[in-house]
Coordinates of C-alpha atoms (C1' of nucleotides) in Angstrom, one line a residue:
Chain A
M300 CA 25.8 346.5 -42.5
A301 CA 22.1 346.6 -42.0
Q302 CA 21.8 342.9 -41.2
P303 CA 25.1 341.3 -40.5
T304 CA 25.6 337.8 -41.7
I305 CA 27.2 335.3 -39.3
L306 CA 28.5 331.9 -40.3
L307 CA 28.3 329.2 -37.6
V308 CA 30.6 326.3 -38.1
D309 CA 30.2 323.3 -35.8
D310 CA 29.6 319.6 -36.2
E311 CA 27.3 319.5 -33.3
K312 CA 23.9 320.4 -34.6
E313 CA 22.4 321.1 -31.2
I314 CA 24.9 323.9 -30.6
I315 CA 24.2 325.6 -33.9
D316 CA 20.5 325.3 -33.2
L317 CA 20.8 326.9 -29.8
L318 CA 22.9 329.7 -31.1
E319 CA 20.6 330.3 -34.0
I320 CA 17.7 331.1 -31.6
Y321 CA 19.8 333.7 -29.8
L322 CA 21.4 335.2 -32.8
K323 CA 18.2 335.4 -34.9
N324 CA 16.6 337.2 -32.0
E325 CA 19.3 339.8 -32.4
G326 CA 18.5 340.3 -36.0
Y327 CA 21.5 338.6 -37.6
R328 CA 21.3 336.6 -40.8
L329 CA 22.7 333.1 -40.2
L330 CA 24.5 330.5 -42.3
R331 CA 25.7 327.1 -41.2
A332 CA 28.4 324.7 -42.0
G333 CA 29.3 321.3 -40.4
N334 CA 33.1 321.5 -41.0
G335 CA 35.9 323.6 -42.3
I336 CA 35.5 322.5 -45.9
E337 CA 31.8 323.4 -46.0
A338 CA 32.7 326.7 -44.3
L339 CA 35.1 327.6 -47.1
S340 CA 32.7 326.8 -49.8
V341 CA 30.0 328.9 -48.1
L342 CA 32.5 331.8 -47.9
Q343 CA 33.1 331.6 -51.6
K344 CA 29.4 332.2 -52.4
E345 CA 28.2 334.4 -49.6
D346 CA 29.1 337.7 -48.1
V347 CA 29.9 336.9 -44.4
D348 CA 30.6 339.4 -41.7
L349 CA 31.7 337.2 -38.9
I350 CA 32.5 333.5 -38.3
V351 CA 32.0 331.4 -35.2
L352 CA 34.2 328.4 -35.5
D353 CA 34.5 325.2 -33.4
I354 CA 38.0 323.9 -32.9
M355 CA 37.2 320.2 -32.9
M356 CA 35.5 319.1 -36.1
P357 CA 35.8 316.2 -38.5
K358 CA 37.4 316.6 -42.0
M359 CA 39.0 320.0 -41.4
D360 CA 39.3 321.3 -37.9
G361 CA 38.8 324.8 -36.8
I362 CA 42.5 325.8 -36.6
E363 CA 43.2 324.7 -40.1
A364 CA 40.0 326.3 -41.4
C365 CA 40.9 329.5 -39.6
L366 CA 44.3 329.7 -41.3
K367 CA 42.7 329.0 -44.7
I368 CA 40.1 331.7 -44.2
R369 CA 42.8 334.2 -43.1
E370 CA 44.7 333.5 -46.3
Q371 CA 41.7 334.7 -48.3
K372 CA 39.6 337.2 -46.5
H373 CA 39.8 339.3 -43.4
M374 CA 36.8 339.1 -41.0
P375 CA 36.3 338.5 -37.3
I376 CA 36.7 334.9 -36.3
I377 CA 35.5 333.7 -32.9
M378 CA 36.7 330.2 -31.9
L379 CA 34.8 327.8 -29.7
S380 CA 36.8 325.4 -27.7
A381 CA 36.0 322.4 -25.4
K382 CA 36.4 323.2 -21.7
S383 CA 39.8 323.8 -20.2
Q384 CA 41.8 323.3 -23.4
D385 CA 43.8 326.4 -22.6
M386 CA 46.6 325.4 -24.9
D387 CA 44.2 325.0 -27.7
K388 CA 42.9 328.4 -27.1
I389 CA 46.3 330.0 -27.2
L390 CA 47.1 328.1 -30.4
G391 CA 43.8 329.2 -31.8
L392 CA 44.6 332.8 -31.2
S393 CA 48.0 332.7 -32.8
T394 CA 46.4 331.4 -35.9
G395 CA 44.6 334.7 -36.2
A396 CA 41.3 334.2 -34.4
D397 CA 40.0 337.4 -32.9
D398 CA 38.4 335.9 -29.8
Y399 CA 37.4 332.5 -28.4
V400 CA 34.8 331.2 -26.0
S401 CA 35.0 328.0 -23.9
K402 CA 32.3 325.3 -24.1
P403 CA 30.0 325.0 -22.4
F404 CA 29.3 328.7 -22.8
N405 CA 26.6 331.1 -21.9
P406 CA 24.9 332.1 -25.2
L407 CA 24.5 335.6 -23.9
E408 CA 28.3 335.8 -23.6
L409 CA 28.8 334.7 -27.1
V410 CA 26.2 337.2 -28.3
A411 CA 28.1 340.0 -26.5
R412 CA 31.4 338.9 -28.0
I413 CA 29.9 338.9 -31.5
K414 CA 28.5 342.4 -31.0
S415 CA 31.9 343.5 -29.7
Q416 CA 33.7 342.2 -32.7
L417 CA 31.3 343.6 -35.2
R418 CA 31.3 346.9 -33.4
R419 CA 35.0 347.1 -33.6
Y420 CA 35.0 346.3 -37.3
T421 CA 32.6 349.0 -38.1
R422 CA 34.1 351.5 -35.7
L423 CA 37.6 351.1 -37.2
N424 CA 35.9 350.9 -40.6
V425 CA 39.2 350.2 -42.2
Q426 CA 39.8 349.0 -45.6
R427 CA 41.7 345.9 -44.7
P428 CA 44.0 345.2 -47.5
N429 CA 42.3 342.2 -48.9
K430 CA 44.8 339.7 -50.1
E431 CA 42.1 338.6 -52.5
H432 CA 42.6 341.9 -54.4
E433 CA 46.3 341.9 -54.4
L434 CA 48.6 340.4 -57.0
E435 CA 52.3 340.3 -56.2
I436 CA 55.2 339.8 -58.6
D437 CA 58.4 340.2 -56.7
E438 CA 58.6 343.8 -55.5
L439 CA 55.6 344.8 -57.6
T440 CA 52.2 344.9 -56.0
I441 CA 49.0 345.3 -58.0
N442 CA 45.8 346.1 -56.1
T443 CA 42.8 345.3 -58.3
A444 CA 40.4 347.0 -55.9
T445 CA 42.0 350.3 -55.7
H446 CA 43.8 350.2 -59.1
E447 CA 47.0 350.9 -57.3
V448 CA 50.4 349.6 -58.4
K449 CA 53.4 349.8 -56.2
L450 CA 57.0 349.0 -57.0
D451 CA 59.2 348.7 -53.9
G452 CA 56.5 350.6 -52.1
R453 CA 56.6 353.5 -54.5
D454 CA 53.4 354.4 -56.3
I455 CA 53.3 353.8 -60.0
K456 CA 50.7 355.6 -62.0
L457 CA 49.1 353.5 -64.7
T458 CA 46.3 354.5 -67.1
P459 CA 43.2 352.4 -67.1
R460 CA 44.2 350.4 -70.2
E461 CA 47.8 349.9 -69.0
F462 CA 46.4 348.7 -65.7
A463 CA 44.0 346.3 -67.4
I464 CA 46.8 344.7 -69.4
L465 CA 49.1 344.4 -66.5
E466 CA 46.4 342.9 -64.4
L467 CA 45.5 340.4 -67.1
L468 CA 49.1 339.2 -67.4
A469 CA 49.7 339.2 -63.7
R470 CA 46.6 337.3 -63.0
H471 CA 47.6 334.5 -65.3
R472 CA 51.2 334.4 -64.3
G473 CA 53.2 332.2 -66.5
T474 CA 50.8 331.8 -69.4
V475 CA 51.6 333.6 -72.7
W476 CA 49.0 335.9 -74.2
S477 CA 49.1 336.8 -77.8
I478 CA 48.5 340.4 -78.8
E479 CA 45.1 339.3 -80.3
K480 CA 44.0 337.6 -77.0
I481 CA 45.1 340.6 -75.0
Y482 CA 43.2 343.0 -77.2
E483 CA 40.1 340.9 -77.0
A484 CA 40.3 340.5 -73.2
V485 CA 41.0 344.1 -72.5
W486 CA 39.0 346.0 -75.2
K487 CA 36.3 343.4 -75.5
E488 CA 36.0 343.8 -79.2
A489 CA 37.5 342.0 -82.3
Y490 CA 41.1 342.5 -83.1
F491 CA 42.3 343.8 -86.4
D492 CA 45.6 342.7 -87.7
S493 CA 48.1 345.5 -88.2
D494 CA 47.0 347.2 -85.1
N495 CA 49.9 347.8 -82.8
T496 CA 48.1 349.6 -80.0
V497 CA 48.7 346.7 -77.6
M498 CA 52.4 346.9 -78.3
V499 CA 52.5 350.6 -77.6
H500 CA 50.7 350.0 -74.3
I501 CA 53.1 347.3 -73.3
R502 CA 55.9 349.7 -74.1
K503 CA 54.4 352.3 -71.8
I504 CA 53.9 349.9 -69.0
R505 CA 57.5 348.7 -69.3
E506 CA 58.6 352.3 -69.2
K507 CA 56.9 352.7 -65.9
I508 CA 57.7 349.5 -64.1
E509 CA 60.9 348.2 -65.6
E510 CA 64.3 349.4 -64.6
N511 CA 65.5 348.8 -68.1
P512 CA 62.6 348.5 -70.6
R513 CA 64.9 346.9 -73.2
K514 CA 65.5 344.1 -70.7
P515 CA 62.2 343.6 -69.1
K516 CA 62.0 341.8 -65.8
F517 CA 58.2 341.7 -65.4
I518 CA 56.6 341.5 -68.8
K519 CA 58.6 339.2 -71.0
T520 CA 58.3 338.9 -74.8
V521 CA 57.8 335.3 -76.1
W522 CA 59.0 335.6 -79.6
G523 CA 56.4 334.6 -82.2
V524 CA 53.8 334.0 -79.5
G525 CA 53.1 337.0 -77.2
Y526 CA 53.7 338.3 -73.7
K527 CA 53.8 336.9 -70.3
V528 CA 54.6 337.7 -66.7
E529 CA 56.7 335.0 -65.2
Chain B
M216 CA 55.7 348.9 -30.1
A217 CA 58.9 347.2 -29.0
Q218 CA 57.8 346.6 -25.4
P219 CA 54.1 347.2 -25.0
T220 CA 52.9 348.9 -21.8
I221 CA 50.0 347.4 -20.0
L222 CA 48.1 349.2 -17.2
L223 CA 46.6 346.8 -14.7
V224 CA 43.7 348.3 -12.7
D225 CA 42.3 346.3 -9.8
D226 CA 41.9 346.9 -6.1
E227 CA 42.9 343.4 -5.2
K228 CA 46.7 343.5 -5.0
E229 CA 47.0 339.7 -5.2
I230 CA 45.5 339.6 -8.6
I231 CA 47.8 342.3 -9.9
D232 CA 50.8 340.5 -8.5
L233 CA 49.7 337.3 -10.1
L234 CA 49.2 338.9 -13.5
E235 CA 52.5 340.7 -13.2
I236 CA 54.4 337.4 -13.0
Y237 CA 52.8 336.2 -16.2
L238 CA 52.9 339.4 -18.2
K239 CA 56.5 340.3 -17.3
N240 CA 57.4 336.9 -18.4
E241 CA 56.0 337.8 -21.8
G242 CA 58.1 340.9 -22.0
Y243 CA 55.5 343.6 -21.3
R244 CA 56.1 346.7 -19.3
L245 CA 53.6 347.0 -16.4
L246 CA 51.9 349.9 -14.7
R247 CA 49.4 349.5 -11.8
A248 CA 46.5 351.4 -10.4
G249 CA 44.1 350.6 -7.6
N250 CA 41.0 352.3 -8.9
G251 CA 39.6 354.3 -11.8
I252 CA 40.9 357.7 -10.6
E253 CA 44.4 356.4 -10.2
A254 CA 44.1 354.8 -13.6
L255 CA 43.2 358.1 -15.3
S256 CA 46.0 359.9 -13.7
V257 CA 48.5 357.3 -14.9
L258 CA 47.1 357.6 -18.4
Q259 CA 47.8 361.3 -18.4
K260 CA 51.5 360.8 -17.7
E261 CA 52.3 357.5 -19.4
D262 CA 52.0 356.0 -22.8
V263 CA 49.8 353.0 -22.4
D264 CA 49.1 350.4 -25.1
L265 CA 46.4 348.3 -23.3
I266 CA 44.4 348.4 -20.1
V267 CA 43.1 345.5 -18.0
L268 CA 40.3 346.9 -15.8
D269 CA 38.4 345.3 -13.0
I270 CA 34.7 346.1 -12.9
M271 CA 34.2 346.2 -9.2
M272 CA 36.4 348.8 -7.5
P273 CA 36.1 351.5 -4.9
K274 CA 36.0 355.2 -5.7
M275 CA 35.5 354.9 -9.4
D276 CA 34.4 351.5 -10.8
G277 CA 35.5 350.0 -14.0
I278 CA 32.5 350.9 -16.1
E279 CA 32.8 354.5 -15.3
A280 CA 36.5 354.5 -15.8
C281 CA 36.1 352.7 -19.1
L282 CA 33.7 355.5 -20.3
K283 CA 36.1 358.2 -19.2
I284 CA 39.0 356.6 -20.9
R285 CA 37.1 356.2 -24.1
E286 CA 36.3 359.9 -24.1
Q287 CA 40.0 360.7 -24.2
K288 CA 42.0 358.0 -25.9
H289 CA 41.4 354.9 -27.9
M290 CA 43.2 351.8 -26.8
P291 CA 42.2 348.2 -26.1
I292 CA 40.4 347.7 -22.8
I293 CA 39.9 344.3 -21.3
M294 CA 37.5 344.1 -18.4
L295 CA 37.6 341.7 -15.5
S296 CA 34.3 340.7 -13.9
A297 CA 33.4 338.6 -10.9
K298 CA 32.0 335.2 -11.8
S299 CA 28.6 334.9 -13.5
Q300 CA 27.9 338.6 -13.7
D301 CA 26.7 338.1 -17.3
M302 CA 24.7 341.3 -17.3
D303 CA 27.7 343.2 -16.1
K304 CA 29.7 341.8 -18.9
I305 CA 27.3 342.9 -21.5
L306 CA 27.1 346.3 -20.0
G307 CA 30.8 346.5 -20.0
L308 CA 30.9 345.7 -23.7
S309 CA 28.4 348.4 -24.5
T310 CA 30.6 350.9 -22.7
G311 CA 33.2 350.3 -25.2
A312 CA 35.4 347.6 -23.7
D313 CA 37.1 345.4 -26.3
D314 CA 37.0 342.1 -24.4
Y315 CA 36.3 340.8 -20.9
V316 CA 37.4 337.9 -18.7
S317 CA 35.5 336.3 -15.8
K318 CA 37.1 335.9 -12.4
P319 CA 38.5 333.5 -11.4
F320 CA 40.4 333.3 -14.6
N321 CA 43.2 331.3 -16.0
P322 CA 46.2 333.7 -16.3
L323 CA 47.2 332.1 -19.6
E324 CA 43.8 332.9 -20.9
L325 CA 44.2 336.5 -20.1
V326 CA 47.7 336.6 -21.6
A327 CA 46.2 335.1 -24.8
R328 CA 43.5 337.8 -24.9
I329 CA 46.0 340.6 -24.3
K330 CA 48.1 339.3 -27.2
S331 CA 45.1 339.0 -29.4
Q332 CA 44.1 342.6 -28.7
L333 CA 47.6 344.0 -29.2
R334 CA 48.0 342.0 -32.3
R335 CA 44.9 343.4 -33.8
Y336 CA 45.8 346.9 -33.0
T337 CA 49.2 346.6 -34.7
R338 CA 47.8 344.5 -37.5
L339 CA 45.3 347.1 -38.5
N340 CA 47.9 349.8 -38.6
V341 CA 45.1 352.2 -38.5
Q342 CA 45.0 355.7 -37.6
R343 CA 43.4 355.4 -34.2
P344 CA 41.1 358.3 -33.7
N345 CA 41.7 359.9 -30.3
K346 CA 38.1 360.4 -30.0
E347 CA 35.6 357.9 -31.3
H348 CA 34.0 360.3 -33.7
E349 CA 37.0 362.0 -35.2
L350 CA 38.8 361.3 -38.4
E351 CA 42.2 362.8 -38.8
I352 CA 44.0 363.4 -42.1
D353 CA 47.2 365.3 -41.3
E354 CA 46.0 368.7 -40.1
L355 CA 42.4 368.1 -41.1
T356 CA 40.0 366.9 -38.5
I357 CA 36.6 365.6 -39.3
N358 CA 34.1 365.2 -36.5
T359 CA 31.4 362.9 -37.6
A360 CA 29.3 363.5 -34.6
T361 CA 29.1 367.2 -34.8
H362 CA 29.8 367.6 -38.5
E363 CA 32.6 369.9 -37.8
V364 CA 35.7 370.1 -39.9
K365 CA 38.9 371.8 -38.9
L366 CA 42.0 372.6 -40.8
D367 CA 44.9 373.6 -38.6
G368 CA 42.4 374.4 -35.9
R369 CA 40.4 376.8 -38.1
D370 CA 36.8 376.0 -38.7
I371 CA 35.8 374.9 -42.2
K372 CA 32.2 375.2 -43.2
L373 CA 31.0 372.4 -45.4
T374 CA 27.5 371.8 -46.6
P375 CA 25.8 368.5 -45.8
R376 CA 26.6 366.9 -49.2
E377 CA 30.1 368.1 -49.1
F378 CA 30.5 366.8 -45.6
A379 CA 29.1 363.4 -46.6
I380 CA 31.5 363.0 -49.5
L381 CA 34.5 364.0 -47.4
E382 CA 33.5 361.7 -44.6
L383 CA 33.0 358.8 -47.0
L384 CA 36.4 359.2 -48.5
A385 CA 38.1 359.9 -45.2
R386 CA 36.5 356.9 -43.5
H387 CA 37.8 354.6 -46.2
R388 CA 41.2 356.1 -46.5
G389 CA 43.2 354.8 -49.3
T390 CA 40.4 353.2 -51.3
V391 CA 39.4 354.7 -54.6
W392 CA 35.7 355.6 -55.0
S393 CA 34.2 356.0 -58.5
I394 CA 31.9 358.9 -59.1
E395 CA 29.1 356.4 -59.4
K396 CA 29.9 354.7 -56.1
I397 CA 30.1 358.1 -54.3
Y398 CA 26.8 359.1 -55.8
E399 CA 25.1 356.0 -54.6
A400 CA 26.7 356.1 -51.2
V401 CA 25.8 359.7 -50.5
W402 CA 22.6 360.3 -52.4
K403 CA 21.3 356.7 -51.9
E404 CA 19.8 356.6 -55.4
A405 CA 20.8 355.4 -58.8
Y406 CA 23.5 357.3 -60.7
F407 CA 22.9 358.6 -64.2
D408 CA 25.8 358.9 -66.5
S409 CA 26.7 362.4 -67.6
D410 CA 25.8 363.7 -64.2
N411 CA 28.7 365.8 -63.0
T412 CA 27.3 366.9 -59.7
V413 CA 29.7 364.8 -57.6
M414 CA 32.5 366.4 -59.5
V415 CA 31.3 369.9 -58.7
H416 CA 31.0 369.0 -55.1
I417 CA 34.5 367.6 -55.0
R418 CA 35.6 370.9 -56.5
K419 CA 33.8 372.8 -53.8
I420 CA 35.4 370.7 -51.1
R421 CA 38.8 371.2 -52.5
E422 CA 38.2 374.9 -52.7
K423 CA 37.6 374.9 -48.9
I424 CA 40.2 372.5 -47.7
E425 CA 43.0 372.5 -50.2
E426 CA 45.6 375.2 -50.3
N427 CA 45.9 374.7 -54.0
P428 CA 42.8 373.0 -55.4
R429 CA 44.7 372.3 -58.6
K430 CA 47.2 370.3 -56.7
P431 CA 45.0 368.7 -54.0
K432 CA 46.7 367.2 -51.0
F433 CA 43.7 365.6 -49.4
I434 CA 41.3 364.4 -52.2
K435 CA 43.3 362.9 -55.0
T436 CA 42.0 362.1 -58.4
V437 CA 42.8 358.6 -59.7
W438 CA 42.4 359.0 -63.4
G439 CA 39.8 356.7 -65.0
V440 CA 38.8 355.3 -61.7
G441 CA 37.7 357.9 -59.1
Y442 CA 38.8 359.8 -56.0
K443 CA 40.5 358.9 -52.8
V444 CA 41.9 360.3 -49.6
E445 CA 45.4 358.9 -49.0
Chain C
dT211 C1' 70.9 338.8 -95.9
dA212 C1' 66.0 339.0 -96.4
dA213 C1' 61.9 338.6 -94.1
dA214 C1' 59.2 338.6 -90.2
dA215 C1' 58.4 340.1 -85.7
dC216 C1' 58.8 343.4 -82.5
dC217 C1' 60.0 348.2 -80.7
dT218 C1' 60.0 353.2 -80.4
dT219 C1' 58.4 357.8 -81.0
dA220 C1' 55.6 361.6 -81.6
dA221 C1' 51.6 363.7 -83.0
dA222 C1' 46.7 363.5 -83.9
dA223 C1' 42.4 362.0 -82.2
dC224 C1' 39.7 361.1 -78.4
dA225 C1' 38.0 360.9 -73.5
dT226 C1' 37.8 362.4 -69.0
dT227 C1' 38.0 365.7 -65.6
dC228 C1' 37.9 370.6 -64.1
dT229 C1' 35.9 375.0 -63.8
dT230 C1' 32.7 378.5 -63.9
dA231 C1' 28.4 380.6 -63.7
dA232 C1' 23.6 380.7 -63.7
dG233 C1' 19.0 379.0 -62.3
dG234 C1' 15.9 376.4 -59.4
dG235 C1' 14.6 374.9 -55.0
dA236 C1' 14.7 374.2 -50.1
dA237 C1' 15.4 376.1 -45.6
dA238 C1' 15.8 380.0 -42.5
dG239 C1' 14.4 384.4 -41.0
dG240 C1' 11.4 388.2 -40.7
Chain D
dC19 C1' 3.6 384.0 -45.9
dC20 C1' 6.9 386.3 -48.2
dT21 C1' 11.7 387.3 -48.5
dT22 C1' 16.3 386.1 -48.2
dT23 C1' 20.0 383.1 -48.0
dC24 C1' 22.2 379.1 -48.9
dC25 C1' 22.6 374.7 -51.2
dC26 C1' 22.2 371.7 -55.1
dT27 C1' 22.1 370.9 -59.9
dT28 C1' 22.9 371.7 -64.8
dA29 C1' 25.4 372.8 -68.7
dA30 C1' 29.0 374.2 -71.7
dG31 C1' 33.7 375.3 -72.6
dA32 C1' 38.6 374.7 -71.0
dA33 C1' 42.2 372.0 -69.4
dT34 C1' 44.4 368.0 -68.8
dG35 C1' 45.3 363.2 -69.6
dT36 C1' 44.9 358.9 -72.5
dT37 C1' 44.6 356.1 -76.6
dT38 C1' 45.4 355.4 -81.3
dT39 C1' 47.7 355.9 -85.5
dA40 C1' 51.5 355.7 -88.4
dA41 C1' 56.1 355.7 -89.9
dG42 C1' 60.6 354.3 -89.3
dG43 C1' 63.9 351.6 -86.5
dT44 C1' 65.7 347.4 -84.4
dT45 C1' 66.2 342.6 -83.3
dT46 C1' 65.5 337.8 -84.4
dT47 C1' 65.0 333.9 -87.3
dA48 C1' 65.7 331.2 -91.4

DNA sequence: TAAAACCTTAAAACATTCTTAAGGGAAAGG
DNA sequence: CCTTTCCCTTAAGAATGTTTTAAGGTTTTA
């Protein structure tokens, strides 16, 4: 993290402007958003290391935004609250914020808190299981980042092709994929009829993840059409 | 952590008494100390989950105590500071405190901060290094400050490249690193296909730290993907 | 019951990873 | 400044793991 990126979310432009002066001076890269909705769309496009979030905002308030962000990604969130709204603060914390600061605040205090949070995150340097990278189907967990598959917590070893097929079906839960489509999506080349290699792979996957491969629970056959994960 | 233990360190008895009412009400177990020296001796005997530390104290002040604690154990430290000592606050943070609260404070605010810190520490169910610069994987200890590696207390000599690879994998325990990613992270230059130098280094590391390099315990191969330390 | 669709198996073909050893180069020591 | 030692890289064959092929079996549908 050479130059950490901080997203400032507040509807009061003056506050953002003020913070920008202090934070730029510390070498941070800054992004801004005027409400929760904007913040979420920025997060989709940009790689953000920490968020400063005002509680009171139009459209989507900070608490709601905080919850939504937590659903997707894990990063330090510092909440800003109007003076003496202690209940709000506590609420804010139980939504998953990592810290909060009361308005009016001393900018230096906020800078210190930001440093503290970023330091913690680099110190612990943990891979936080990123919900974004996890697919869950009942007791089956597929981590697309680490290529790990777990069934009831037990590790399942899948080969790269097997993994790719399972990921494809799990990602598009409910939709049926023909053998041809699967082949093209995974192999990225044209499919020749009379090639049963996808079928063989499906069989191998079932052998590994299904209690009874003849009566599959995860990968179902849709007769005459293809396969799906329900 | 059924009933987390909190150590309150302050020379003002009234403050500790006040906090005790609020924190007991939240179900915490409480320990008290009147200064830094007392605090350290309590820590030797008791299993503490979080410390609240006043900055201004006789004998050994909070900053000094904070540094000493950090040398030994890693746990959340919340500092208390007299009003408007902003510089003190920032100093406190750079000594390794995790958060701070200004006196006079709202007890509910402190309760919220304590919850937040404890939640974080349980949420990231991370291996907490006893010392800041040590990574532990079972009986393997990696000191990133001194570049020392110990296995069951015995010294293991690793070359710089070997150390860098092991550190990388150990720091991101659980995540799988492809050969390409490892190369780029350690060598900081572009990777050329058909270069098996990472592989050879992995082999050398295994030779040194694994009982049976064919059946590695520490550095596992994830076929078709890369390597990881579990 | 025949035809079509799907399943199973095992072995051959293919790909990746491991291992070893040797040579070049950098750093340490005289 | 030369020698020695240690570290890094390269390369090639061995070992291990994966994918494909192909042939025969089973289930479903009409």
